[in-house]
mmCIF file of N, CA and C in Angstrom:
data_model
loop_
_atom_site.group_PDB
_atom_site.id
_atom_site.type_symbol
_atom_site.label_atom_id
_atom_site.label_comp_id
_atom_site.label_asym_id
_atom_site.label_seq_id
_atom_site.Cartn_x
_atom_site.Cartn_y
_atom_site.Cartn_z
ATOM 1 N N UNK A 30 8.324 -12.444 -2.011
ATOM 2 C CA UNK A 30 6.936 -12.375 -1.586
ATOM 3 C C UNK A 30 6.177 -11.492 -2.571
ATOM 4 N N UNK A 31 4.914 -11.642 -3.198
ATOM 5 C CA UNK A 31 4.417 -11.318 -4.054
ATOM 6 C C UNK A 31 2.808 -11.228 -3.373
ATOM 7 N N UNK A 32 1.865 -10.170 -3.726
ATOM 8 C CA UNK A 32 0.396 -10.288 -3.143
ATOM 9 C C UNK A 32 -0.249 -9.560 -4.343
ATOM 10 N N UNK A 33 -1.215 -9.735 -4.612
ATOM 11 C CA UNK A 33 -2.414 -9.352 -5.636
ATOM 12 C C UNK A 33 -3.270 -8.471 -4.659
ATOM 13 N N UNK A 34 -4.043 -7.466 -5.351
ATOM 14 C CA UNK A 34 -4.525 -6.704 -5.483
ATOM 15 C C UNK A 34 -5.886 -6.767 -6.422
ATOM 16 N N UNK A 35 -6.854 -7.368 -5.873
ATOM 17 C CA UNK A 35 -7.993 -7.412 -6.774
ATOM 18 C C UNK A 35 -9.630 -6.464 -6.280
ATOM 19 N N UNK A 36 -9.914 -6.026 -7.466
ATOM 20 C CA UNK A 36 -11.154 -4.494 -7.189
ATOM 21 C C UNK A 36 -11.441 -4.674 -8.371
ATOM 22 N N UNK A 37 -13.045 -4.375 -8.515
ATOM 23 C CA UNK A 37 -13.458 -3.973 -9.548
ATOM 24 C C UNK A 37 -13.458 -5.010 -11.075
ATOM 25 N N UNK A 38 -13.304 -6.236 -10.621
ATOM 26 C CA UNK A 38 -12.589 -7.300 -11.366
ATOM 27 C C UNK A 38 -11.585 -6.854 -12.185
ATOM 28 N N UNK A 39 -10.691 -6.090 -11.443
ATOM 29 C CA UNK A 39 -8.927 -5.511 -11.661
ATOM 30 C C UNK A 39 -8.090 -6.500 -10.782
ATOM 31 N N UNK A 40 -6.529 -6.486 -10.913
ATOM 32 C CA UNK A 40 -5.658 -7.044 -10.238
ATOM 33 C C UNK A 40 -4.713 -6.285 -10.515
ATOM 34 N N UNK A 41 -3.841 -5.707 -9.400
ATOM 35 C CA UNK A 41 -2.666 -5.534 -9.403
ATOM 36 C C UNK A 41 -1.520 -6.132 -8.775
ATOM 37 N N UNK A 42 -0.586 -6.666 -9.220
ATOM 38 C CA UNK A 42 0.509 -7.389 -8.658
ATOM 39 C C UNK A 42 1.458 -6.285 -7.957
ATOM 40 N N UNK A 43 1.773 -6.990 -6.712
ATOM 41 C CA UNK A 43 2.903 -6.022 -6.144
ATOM 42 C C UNK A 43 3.994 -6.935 -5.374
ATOM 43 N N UNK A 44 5.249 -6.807 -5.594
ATOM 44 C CA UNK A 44 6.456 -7.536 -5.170
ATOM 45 C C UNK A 44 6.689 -7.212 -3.936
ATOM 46 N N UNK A 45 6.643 -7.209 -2.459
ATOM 47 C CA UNK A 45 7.197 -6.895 -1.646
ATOM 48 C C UNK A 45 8.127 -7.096 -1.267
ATOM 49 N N UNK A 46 8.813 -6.121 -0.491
ATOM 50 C CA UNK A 46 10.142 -5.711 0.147
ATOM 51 C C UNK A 46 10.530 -6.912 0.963
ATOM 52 N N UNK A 47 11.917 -7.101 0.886
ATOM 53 C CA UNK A 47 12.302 -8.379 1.527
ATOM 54 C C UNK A 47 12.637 -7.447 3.324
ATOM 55 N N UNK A 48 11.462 -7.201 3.784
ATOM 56 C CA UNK A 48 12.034 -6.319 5.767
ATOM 57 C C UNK A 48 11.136 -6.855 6.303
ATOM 58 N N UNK A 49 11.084 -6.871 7.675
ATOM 59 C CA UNK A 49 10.277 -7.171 8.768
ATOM 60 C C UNK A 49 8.966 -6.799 8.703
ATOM 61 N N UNK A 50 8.780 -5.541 8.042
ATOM 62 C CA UNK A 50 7.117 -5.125 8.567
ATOM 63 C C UNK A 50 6.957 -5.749 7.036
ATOM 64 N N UNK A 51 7.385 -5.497 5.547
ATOM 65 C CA UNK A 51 6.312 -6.502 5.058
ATOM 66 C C UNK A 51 5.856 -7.950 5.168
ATOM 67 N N UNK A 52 6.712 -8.715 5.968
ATOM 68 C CA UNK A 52 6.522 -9.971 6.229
ATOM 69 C C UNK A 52 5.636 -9.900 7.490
ATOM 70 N N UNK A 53 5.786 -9.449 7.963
ATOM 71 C CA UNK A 53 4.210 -8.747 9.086
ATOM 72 C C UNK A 53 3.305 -8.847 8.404
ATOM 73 N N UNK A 54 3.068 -7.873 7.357
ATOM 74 C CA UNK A 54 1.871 -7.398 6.482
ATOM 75 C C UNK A 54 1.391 -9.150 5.746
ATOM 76 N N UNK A 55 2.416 -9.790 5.310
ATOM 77 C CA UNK A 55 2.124 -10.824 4.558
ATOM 78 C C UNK A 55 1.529 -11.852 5.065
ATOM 79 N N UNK A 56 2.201 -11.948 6.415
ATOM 80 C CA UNK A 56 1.426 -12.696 7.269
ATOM 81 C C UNK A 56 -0.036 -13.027 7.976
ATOM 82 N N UNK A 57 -0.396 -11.490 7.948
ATOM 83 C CA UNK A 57 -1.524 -11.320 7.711
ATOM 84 C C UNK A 57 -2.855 -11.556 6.186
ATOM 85 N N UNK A 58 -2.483 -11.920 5.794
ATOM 86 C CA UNK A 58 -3.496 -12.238 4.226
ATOM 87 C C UNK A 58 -3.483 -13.255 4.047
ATOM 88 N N UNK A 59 -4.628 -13.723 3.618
ATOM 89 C CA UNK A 59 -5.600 -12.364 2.870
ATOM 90 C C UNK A 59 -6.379 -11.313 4.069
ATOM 91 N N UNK A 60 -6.839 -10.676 3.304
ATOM 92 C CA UNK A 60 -7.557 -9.717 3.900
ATOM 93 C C UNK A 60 -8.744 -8.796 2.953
ATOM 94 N N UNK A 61 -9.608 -8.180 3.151
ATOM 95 C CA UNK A 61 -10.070 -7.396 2.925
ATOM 96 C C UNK A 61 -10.406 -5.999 3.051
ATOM 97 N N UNK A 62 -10.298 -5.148 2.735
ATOM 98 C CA UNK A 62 -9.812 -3.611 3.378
ATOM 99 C C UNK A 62 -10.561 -2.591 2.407
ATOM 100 N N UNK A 63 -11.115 -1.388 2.791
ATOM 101 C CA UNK A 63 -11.652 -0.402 1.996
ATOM 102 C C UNK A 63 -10.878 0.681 1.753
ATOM 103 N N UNK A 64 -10.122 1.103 0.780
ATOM 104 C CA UNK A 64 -9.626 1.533 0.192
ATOM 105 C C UNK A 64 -10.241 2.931 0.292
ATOM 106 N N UNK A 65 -9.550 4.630 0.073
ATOM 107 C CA UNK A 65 -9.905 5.582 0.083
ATOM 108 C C UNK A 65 -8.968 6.438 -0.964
ATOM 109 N N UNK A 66 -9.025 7.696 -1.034
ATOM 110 C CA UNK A 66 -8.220 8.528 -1.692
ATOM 111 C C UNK A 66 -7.695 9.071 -0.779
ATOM 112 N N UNK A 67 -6.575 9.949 -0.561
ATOM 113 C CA UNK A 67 -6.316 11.022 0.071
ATOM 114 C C UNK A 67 -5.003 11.924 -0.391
ATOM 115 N N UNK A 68 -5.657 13.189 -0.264
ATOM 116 C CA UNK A 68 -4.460 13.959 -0.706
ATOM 117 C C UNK A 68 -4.628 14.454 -2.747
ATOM 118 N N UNK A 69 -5.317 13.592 -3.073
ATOM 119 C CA UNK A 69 -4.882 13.173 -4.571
ATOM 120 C C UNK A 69 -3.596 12.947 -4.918
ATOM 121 N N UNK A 70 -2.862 12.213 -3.641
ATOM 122 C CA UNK A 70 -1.400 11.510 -3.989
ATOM 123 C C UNK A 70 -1.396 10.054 -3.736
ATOM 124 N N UNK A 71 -2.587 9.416 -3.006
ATOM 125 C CA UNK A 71 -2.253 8.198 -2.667
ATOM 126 C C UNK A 71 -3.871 7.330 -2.322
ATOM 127 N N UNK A 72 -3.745 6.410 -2.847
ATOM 128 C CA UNK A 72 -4.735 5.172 -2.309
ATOM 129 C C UNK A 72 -4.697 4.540 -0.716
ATOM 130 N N UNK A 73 -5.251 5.286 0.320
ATOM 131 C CA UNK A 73 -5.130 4.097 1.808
ATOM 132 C C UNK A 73 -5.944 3.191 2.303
ATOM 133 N N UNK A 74 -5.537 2.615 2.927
ATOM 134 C CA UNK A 74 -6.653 1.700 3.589
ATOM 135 C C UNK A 74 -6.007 1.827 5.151
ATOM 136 N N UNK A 75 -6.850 1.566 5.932
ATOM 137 C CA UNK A 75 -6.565 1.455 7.809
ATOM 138 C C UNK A 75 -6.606 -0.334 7.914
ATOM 139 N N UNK A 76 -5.533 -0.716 8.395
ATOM 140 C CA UNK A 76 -5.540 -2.387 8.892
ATOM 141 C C UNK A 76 -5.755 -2.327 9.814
ATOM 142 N N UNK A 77 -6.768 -3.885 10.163
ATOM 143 C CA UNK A 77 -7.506 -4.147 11.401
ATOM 144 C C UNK A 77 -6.511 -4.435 12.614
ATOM 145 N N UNK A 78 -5.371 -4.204 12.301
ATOM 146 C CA UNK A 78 -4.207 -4.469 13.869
ATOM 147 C C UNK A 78 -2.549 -3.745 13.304
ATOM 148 N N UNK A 79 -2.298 -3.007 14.151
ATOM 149 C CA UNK A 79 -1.444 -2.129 13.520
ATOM 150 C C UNK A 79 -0.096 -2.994 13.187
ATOM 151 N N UNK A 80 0.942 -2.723 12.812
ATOM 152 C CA UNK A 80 2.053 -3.622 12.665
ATOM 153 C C UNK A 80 3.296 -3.020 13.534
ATOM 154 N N UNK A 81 4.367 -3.740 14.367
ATOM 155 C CA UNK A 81 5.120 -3.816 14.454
ATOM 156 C C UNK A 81 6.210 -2.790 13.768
ATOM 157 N N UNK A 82 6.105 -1.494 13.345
ATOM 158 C CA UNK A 82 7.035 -0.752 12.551
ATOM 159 C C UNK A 82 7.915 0.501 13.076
ATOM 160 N N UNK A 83 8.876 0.870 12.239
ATOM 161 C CA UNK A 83 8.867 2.220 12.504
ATOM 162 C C UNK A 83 9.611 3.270 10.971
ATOM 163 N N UNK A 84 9.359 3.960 11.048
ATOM 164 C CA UNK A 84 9.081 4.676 9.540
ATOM 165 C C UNK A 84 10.974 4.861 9.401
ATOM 166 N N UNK A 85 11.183 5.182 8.312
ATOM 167 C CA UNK A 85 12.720 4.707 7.852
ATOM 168 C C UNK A 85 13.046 6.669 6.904
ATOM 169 N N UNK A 86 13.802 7.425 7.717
ATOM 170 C CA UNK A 86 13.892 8.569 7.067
ATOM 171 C C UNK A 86 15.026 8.410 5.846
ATOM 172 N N UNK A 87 15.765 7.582 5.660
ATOM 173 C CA UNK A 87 16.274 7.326 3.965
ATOM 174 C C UNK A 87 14.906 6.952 2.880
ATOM 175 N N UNK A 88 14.222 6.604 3.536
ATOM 176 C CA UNK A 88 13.493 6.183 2.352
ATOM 177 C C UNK A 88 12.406 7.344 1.548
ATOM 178 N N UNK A 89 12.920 7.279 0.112
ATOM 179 C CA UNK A 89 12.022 8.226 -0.932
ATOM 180 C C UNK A 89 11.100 7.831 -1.718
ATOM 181 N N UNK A 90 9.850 7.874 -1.469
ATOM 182 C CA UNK A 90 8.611 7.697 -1.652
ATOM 183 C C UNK A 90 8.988 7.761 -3.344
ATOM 184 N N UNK A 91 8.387 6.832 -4.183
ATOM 185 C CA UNK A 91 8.306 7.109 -5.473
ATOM 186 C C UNK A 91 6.897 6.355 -6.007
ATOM 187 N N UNK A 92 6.083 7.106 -6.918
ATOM 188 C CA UNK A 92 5.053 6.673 -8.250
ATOM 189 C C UNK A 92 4.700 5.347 -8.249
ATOM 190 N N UNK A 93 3.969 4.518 -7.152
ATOM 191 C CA UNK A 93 3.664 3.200 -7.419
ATOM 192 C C UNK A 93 4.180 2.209 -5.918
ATOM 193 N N UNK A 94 4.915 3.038 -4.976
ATOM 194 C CA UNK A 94 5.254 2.288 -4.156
ATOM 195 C C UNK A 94 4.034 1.696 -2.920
ATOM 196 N N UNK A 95 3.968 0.918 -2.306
ATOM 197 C CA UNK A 95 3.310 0.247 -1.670
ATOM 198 C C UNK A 95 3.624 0.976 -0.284
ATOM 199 N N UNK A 96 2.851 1.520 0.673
ATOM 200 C CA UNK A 96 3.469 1.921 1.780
ATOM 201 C C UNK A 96 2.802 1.831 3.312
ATOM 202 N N UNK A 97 3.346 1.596 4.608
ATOM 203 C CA UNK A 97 2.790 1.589 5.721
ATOM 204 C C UNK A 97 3.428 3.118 6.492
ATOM 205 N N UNK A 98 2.065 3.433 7.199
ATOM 206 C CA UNK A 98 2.119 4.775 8.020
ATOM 207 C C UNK A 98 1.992 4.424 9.347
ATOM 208 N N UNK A 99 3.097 4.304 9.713
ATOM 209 C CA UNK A 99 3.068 3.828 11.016
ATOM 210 C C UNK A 99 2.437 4.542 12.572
ATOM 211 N N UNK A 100 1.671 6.114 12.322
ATOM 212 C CA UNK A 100 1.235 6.645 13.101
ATOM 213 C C UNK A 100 -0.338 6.390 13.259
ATOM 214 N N UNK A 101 -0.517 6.392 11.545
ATOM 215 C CA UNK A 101 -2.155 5.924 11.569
ATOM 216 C C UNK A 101 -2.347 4.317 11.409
ATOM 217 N N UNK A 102 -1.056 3.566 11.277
ATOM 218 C CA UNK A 102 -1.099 2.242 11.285
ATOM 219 C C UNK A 102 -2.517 1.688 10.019
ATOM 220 N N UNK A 103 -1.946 2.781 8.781
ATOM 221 C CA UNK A 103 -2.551 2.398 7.483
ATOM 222 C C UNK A 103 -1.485 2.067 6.189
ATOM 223 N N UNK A 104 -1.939 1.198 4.957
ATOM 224 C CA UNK A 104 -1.503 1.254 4.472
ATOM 225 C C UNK A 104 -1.588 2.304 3.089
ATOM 226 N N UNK A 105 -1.104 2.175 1.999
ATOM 227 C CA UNK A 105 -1.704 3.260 0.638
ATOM 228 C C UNK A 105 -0.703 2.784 -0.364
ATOM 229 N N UNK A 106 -1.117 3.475 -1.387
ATOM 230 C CA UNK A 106 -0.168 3.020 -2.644
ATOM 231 C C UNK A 106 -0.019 4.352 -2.725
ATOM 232 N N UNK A 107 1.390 4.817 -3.402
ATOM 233 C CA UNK A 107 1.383 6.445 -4.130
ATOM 234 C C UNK A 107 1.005 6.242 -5.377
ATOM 235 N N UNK A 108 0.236 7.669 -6.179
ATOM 236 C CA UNK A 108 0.105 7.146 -7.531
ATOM 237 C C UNK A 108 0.564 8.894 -8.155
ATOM 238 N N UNK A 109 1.216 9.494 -7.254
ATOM 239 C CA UNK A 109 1.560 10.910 -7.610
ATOM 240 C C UNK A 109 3.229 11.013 -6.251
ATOM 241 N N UNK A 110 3.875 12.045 -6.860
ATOM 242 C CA UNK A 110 5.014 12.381 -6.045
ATOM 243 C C UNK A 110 4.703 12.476 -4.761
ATOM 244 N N UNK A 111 5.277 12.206 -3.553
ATOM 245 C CA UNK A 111 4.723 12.294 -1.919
ATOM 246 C C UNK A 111 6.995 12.898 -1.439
ATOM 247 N N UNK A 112 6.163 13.702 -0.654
ATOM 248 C CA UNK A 112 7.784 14.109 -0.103
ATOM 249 C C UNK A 112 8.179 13.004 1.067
ATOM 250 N N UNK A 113 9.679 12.928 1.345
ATOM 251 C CA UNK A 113 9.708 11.991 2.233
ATOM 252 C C UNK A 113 9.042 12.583 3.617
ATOM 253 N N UNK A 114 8.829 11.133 4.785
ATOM 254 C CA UNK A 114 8.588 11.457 5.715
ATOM 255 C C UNK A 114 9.112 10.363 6.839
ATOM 256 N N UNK A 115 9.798 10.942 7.921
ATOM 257 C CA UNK A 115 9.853 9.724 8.757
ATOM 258 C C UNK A 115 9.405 8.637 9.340
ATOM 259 N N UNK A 116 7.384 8.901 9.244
ATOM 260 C CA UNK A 116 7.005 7.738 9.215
ATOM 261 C C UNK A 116 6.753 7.144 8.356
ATOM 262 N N UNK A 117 7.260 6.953 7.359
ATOM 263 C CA UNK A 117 6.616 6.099 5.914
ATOM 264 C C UNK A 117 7.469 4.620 6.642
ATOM 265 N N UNK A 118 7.201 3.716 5.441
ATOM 266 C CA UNK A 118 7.546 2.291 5.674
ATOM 267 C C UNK A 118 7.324 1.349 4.271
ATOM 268 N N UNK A 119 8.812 1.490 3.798
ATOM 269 C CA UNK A 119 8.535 0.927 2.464
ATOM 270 C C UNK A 119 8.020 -0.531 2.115
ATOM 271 N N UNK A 120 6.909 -0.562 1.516
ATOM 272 C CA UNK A 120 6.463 -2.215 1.863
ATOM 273 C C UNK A 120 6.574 -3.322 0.242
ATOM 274 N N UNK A 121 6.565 -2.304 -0.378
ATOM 275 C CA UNK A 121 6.960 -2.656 -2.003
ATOM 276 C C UNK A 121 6.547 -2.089 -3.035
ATOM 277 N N UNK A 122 6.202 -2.718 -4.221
ATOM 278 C CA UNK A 122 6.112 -2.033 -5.732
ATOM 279 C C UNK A 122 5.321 -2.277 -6.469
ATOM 280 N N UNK A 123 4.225 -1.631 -6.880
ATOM 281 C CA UNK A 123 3.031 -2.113 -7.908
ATOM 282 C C UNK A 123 3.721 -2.751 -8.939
ATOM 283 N N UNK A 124 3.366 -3.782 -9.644
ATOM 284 C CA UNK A 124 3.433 -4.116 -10.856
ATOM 285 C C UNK A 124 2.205 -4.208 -11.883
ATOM 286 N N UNK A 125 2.789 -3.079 -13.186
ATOM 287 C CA UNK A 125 1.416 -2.840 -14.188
ATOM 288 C C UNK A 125 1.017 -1.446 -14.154
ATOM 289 N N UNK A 126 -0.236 -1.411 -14.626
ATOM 290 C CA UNK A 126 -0.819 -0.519 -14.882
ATOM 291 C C UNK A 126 -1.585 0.468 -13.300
ATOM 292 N N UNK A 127 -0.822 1.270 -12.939
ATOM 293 C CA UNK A 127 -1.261 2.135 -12.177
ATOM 294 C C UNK A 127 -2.632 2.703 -12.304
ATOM 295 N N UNK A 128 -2.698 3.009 -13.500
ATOM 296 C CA UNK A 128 -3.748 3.782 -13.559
ATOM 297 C C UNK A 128 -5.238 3.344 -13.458
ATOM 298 N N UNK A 129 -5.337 2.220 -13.022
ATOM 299 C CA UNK A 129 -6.666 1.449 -12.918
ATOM 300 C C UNK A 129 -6.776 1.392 -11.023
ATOM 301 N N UNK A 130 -5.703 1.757 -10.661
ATOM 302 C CA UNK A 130 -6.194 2.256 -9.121
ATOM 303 C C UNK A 130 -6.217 3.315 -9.103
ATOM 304 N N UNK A 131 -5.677 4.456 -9.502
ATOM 305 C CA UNK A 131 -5.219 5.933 -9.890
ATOM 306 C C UNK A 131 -7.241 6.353 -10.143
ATOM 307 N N UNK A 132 -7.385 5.556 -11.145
ATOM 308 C CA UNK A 132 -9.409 5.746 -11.815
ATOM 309 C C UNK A 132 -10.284 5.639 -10.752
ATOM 310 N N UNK A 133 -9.704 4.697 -9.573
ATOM 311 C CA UNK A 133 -10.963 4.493 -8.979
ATOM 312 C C UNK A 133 -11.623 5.502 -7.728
ATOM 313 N N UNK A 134 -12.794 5.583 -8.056
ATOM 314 C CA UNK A 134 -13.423 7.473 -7.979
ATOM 315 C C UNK A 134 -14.061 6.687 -6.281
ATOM 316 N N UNK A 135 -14.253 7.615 -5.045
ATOM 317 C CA UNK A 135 -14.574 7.050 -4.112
ATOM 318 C C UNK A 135 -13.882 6.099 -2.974
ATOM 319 N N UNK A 136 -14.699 5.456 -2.734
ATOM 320 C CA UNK A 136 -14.399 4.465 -1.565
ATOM 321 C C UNK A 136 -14.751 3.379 -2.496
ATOM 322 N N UNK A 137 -13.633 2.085 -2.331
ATOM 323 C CA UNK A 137 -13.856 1.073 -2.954
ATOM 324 C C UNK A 137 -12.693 0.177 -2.374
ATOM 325 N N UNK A 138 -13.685 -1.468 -2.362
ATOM 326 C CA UNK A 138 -12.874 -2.409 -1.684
ATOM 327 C C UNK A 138 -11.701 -2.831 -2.295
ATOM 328 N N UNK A 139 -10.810 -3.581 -1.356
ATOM 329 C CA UNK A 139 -9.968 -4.157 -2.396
ATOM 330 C C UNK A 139 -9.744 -5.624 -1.700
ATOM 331 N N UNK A 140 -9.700 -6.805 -2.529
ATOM 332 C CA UNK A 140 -9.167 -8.268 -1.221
ATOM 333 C C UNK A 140 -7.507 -8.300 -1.752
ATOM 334 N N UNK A 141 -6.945 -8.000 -0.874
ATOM 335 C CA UNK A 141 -5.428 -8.865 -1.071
ATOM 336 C C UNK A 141 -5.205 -10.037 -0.613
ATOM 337 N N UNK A 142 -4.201 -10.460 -1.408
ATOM 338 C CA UNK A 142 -4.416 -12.206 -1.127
ATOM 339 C C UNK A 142 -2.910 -12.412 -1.446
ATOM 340 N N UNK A 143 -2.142 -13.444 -1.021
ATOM 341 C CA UNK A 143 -0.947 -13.872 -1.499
ATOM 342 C C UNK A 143 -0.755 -14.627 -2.834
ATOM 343 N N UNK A 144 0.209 -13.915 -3.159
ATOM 344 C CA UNK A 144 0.344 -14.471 -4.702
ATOM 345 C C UNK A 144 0.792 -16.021 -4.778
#
């Protein structure tokens, strides 16, 4: 499963995780979602219906991963180190250039769509 990431007439490709909640997530798209900063570790957005999850304490957040927060029932990309946490929810992996979501200053949309 594969979904795009398009802003700013940018695209980022991201491979998702072969588990239950990203095939949730996939099922849902396209979509449209407003994107935020937070932390200066991560890109989120809040989805319009929460998913089916529950956060996975093996899993270690790394530089680019795709992720669901299953308390605020949002998603985010990391684009800096994040410590683990029990609610994370690994959903997959940017492909490319990070740093063209990493740039973007504000609140700004993004449409995901299936690849």
């Amino acid at each position: 499963m594969q979904i795009k990431l398009l802003f700013d007439d940018k695209e980022l490709l991201i491979i998702l995780e072969e588990n239950e909640t990203s095939k949730q997530f996939y099922n849902t798209l396209p979509m449209e979602l407003k994107f935020s900063d937070f932390a200066k570790k991560e890109k989120i957005a809040h989805l319009p219906q929460t998913l089916n999850a529950k956060g996975n304490s093996t899993y270690k957040p790394q530089v680019g991963d795709l992720f669901y927060y299953a308390p605020w029932g949002n998603i985010g990309i990391f684009y800096e180190l994040q410590k683990a946490n029990d609610d994370l929810v690994f959903l997959g992996k940017v492909q490319g250039d990070l740093e063209i979501l990493k740039a973007q200053k504000g609140d700004f949309n993004v449409k995901i769509t299936k690849e």
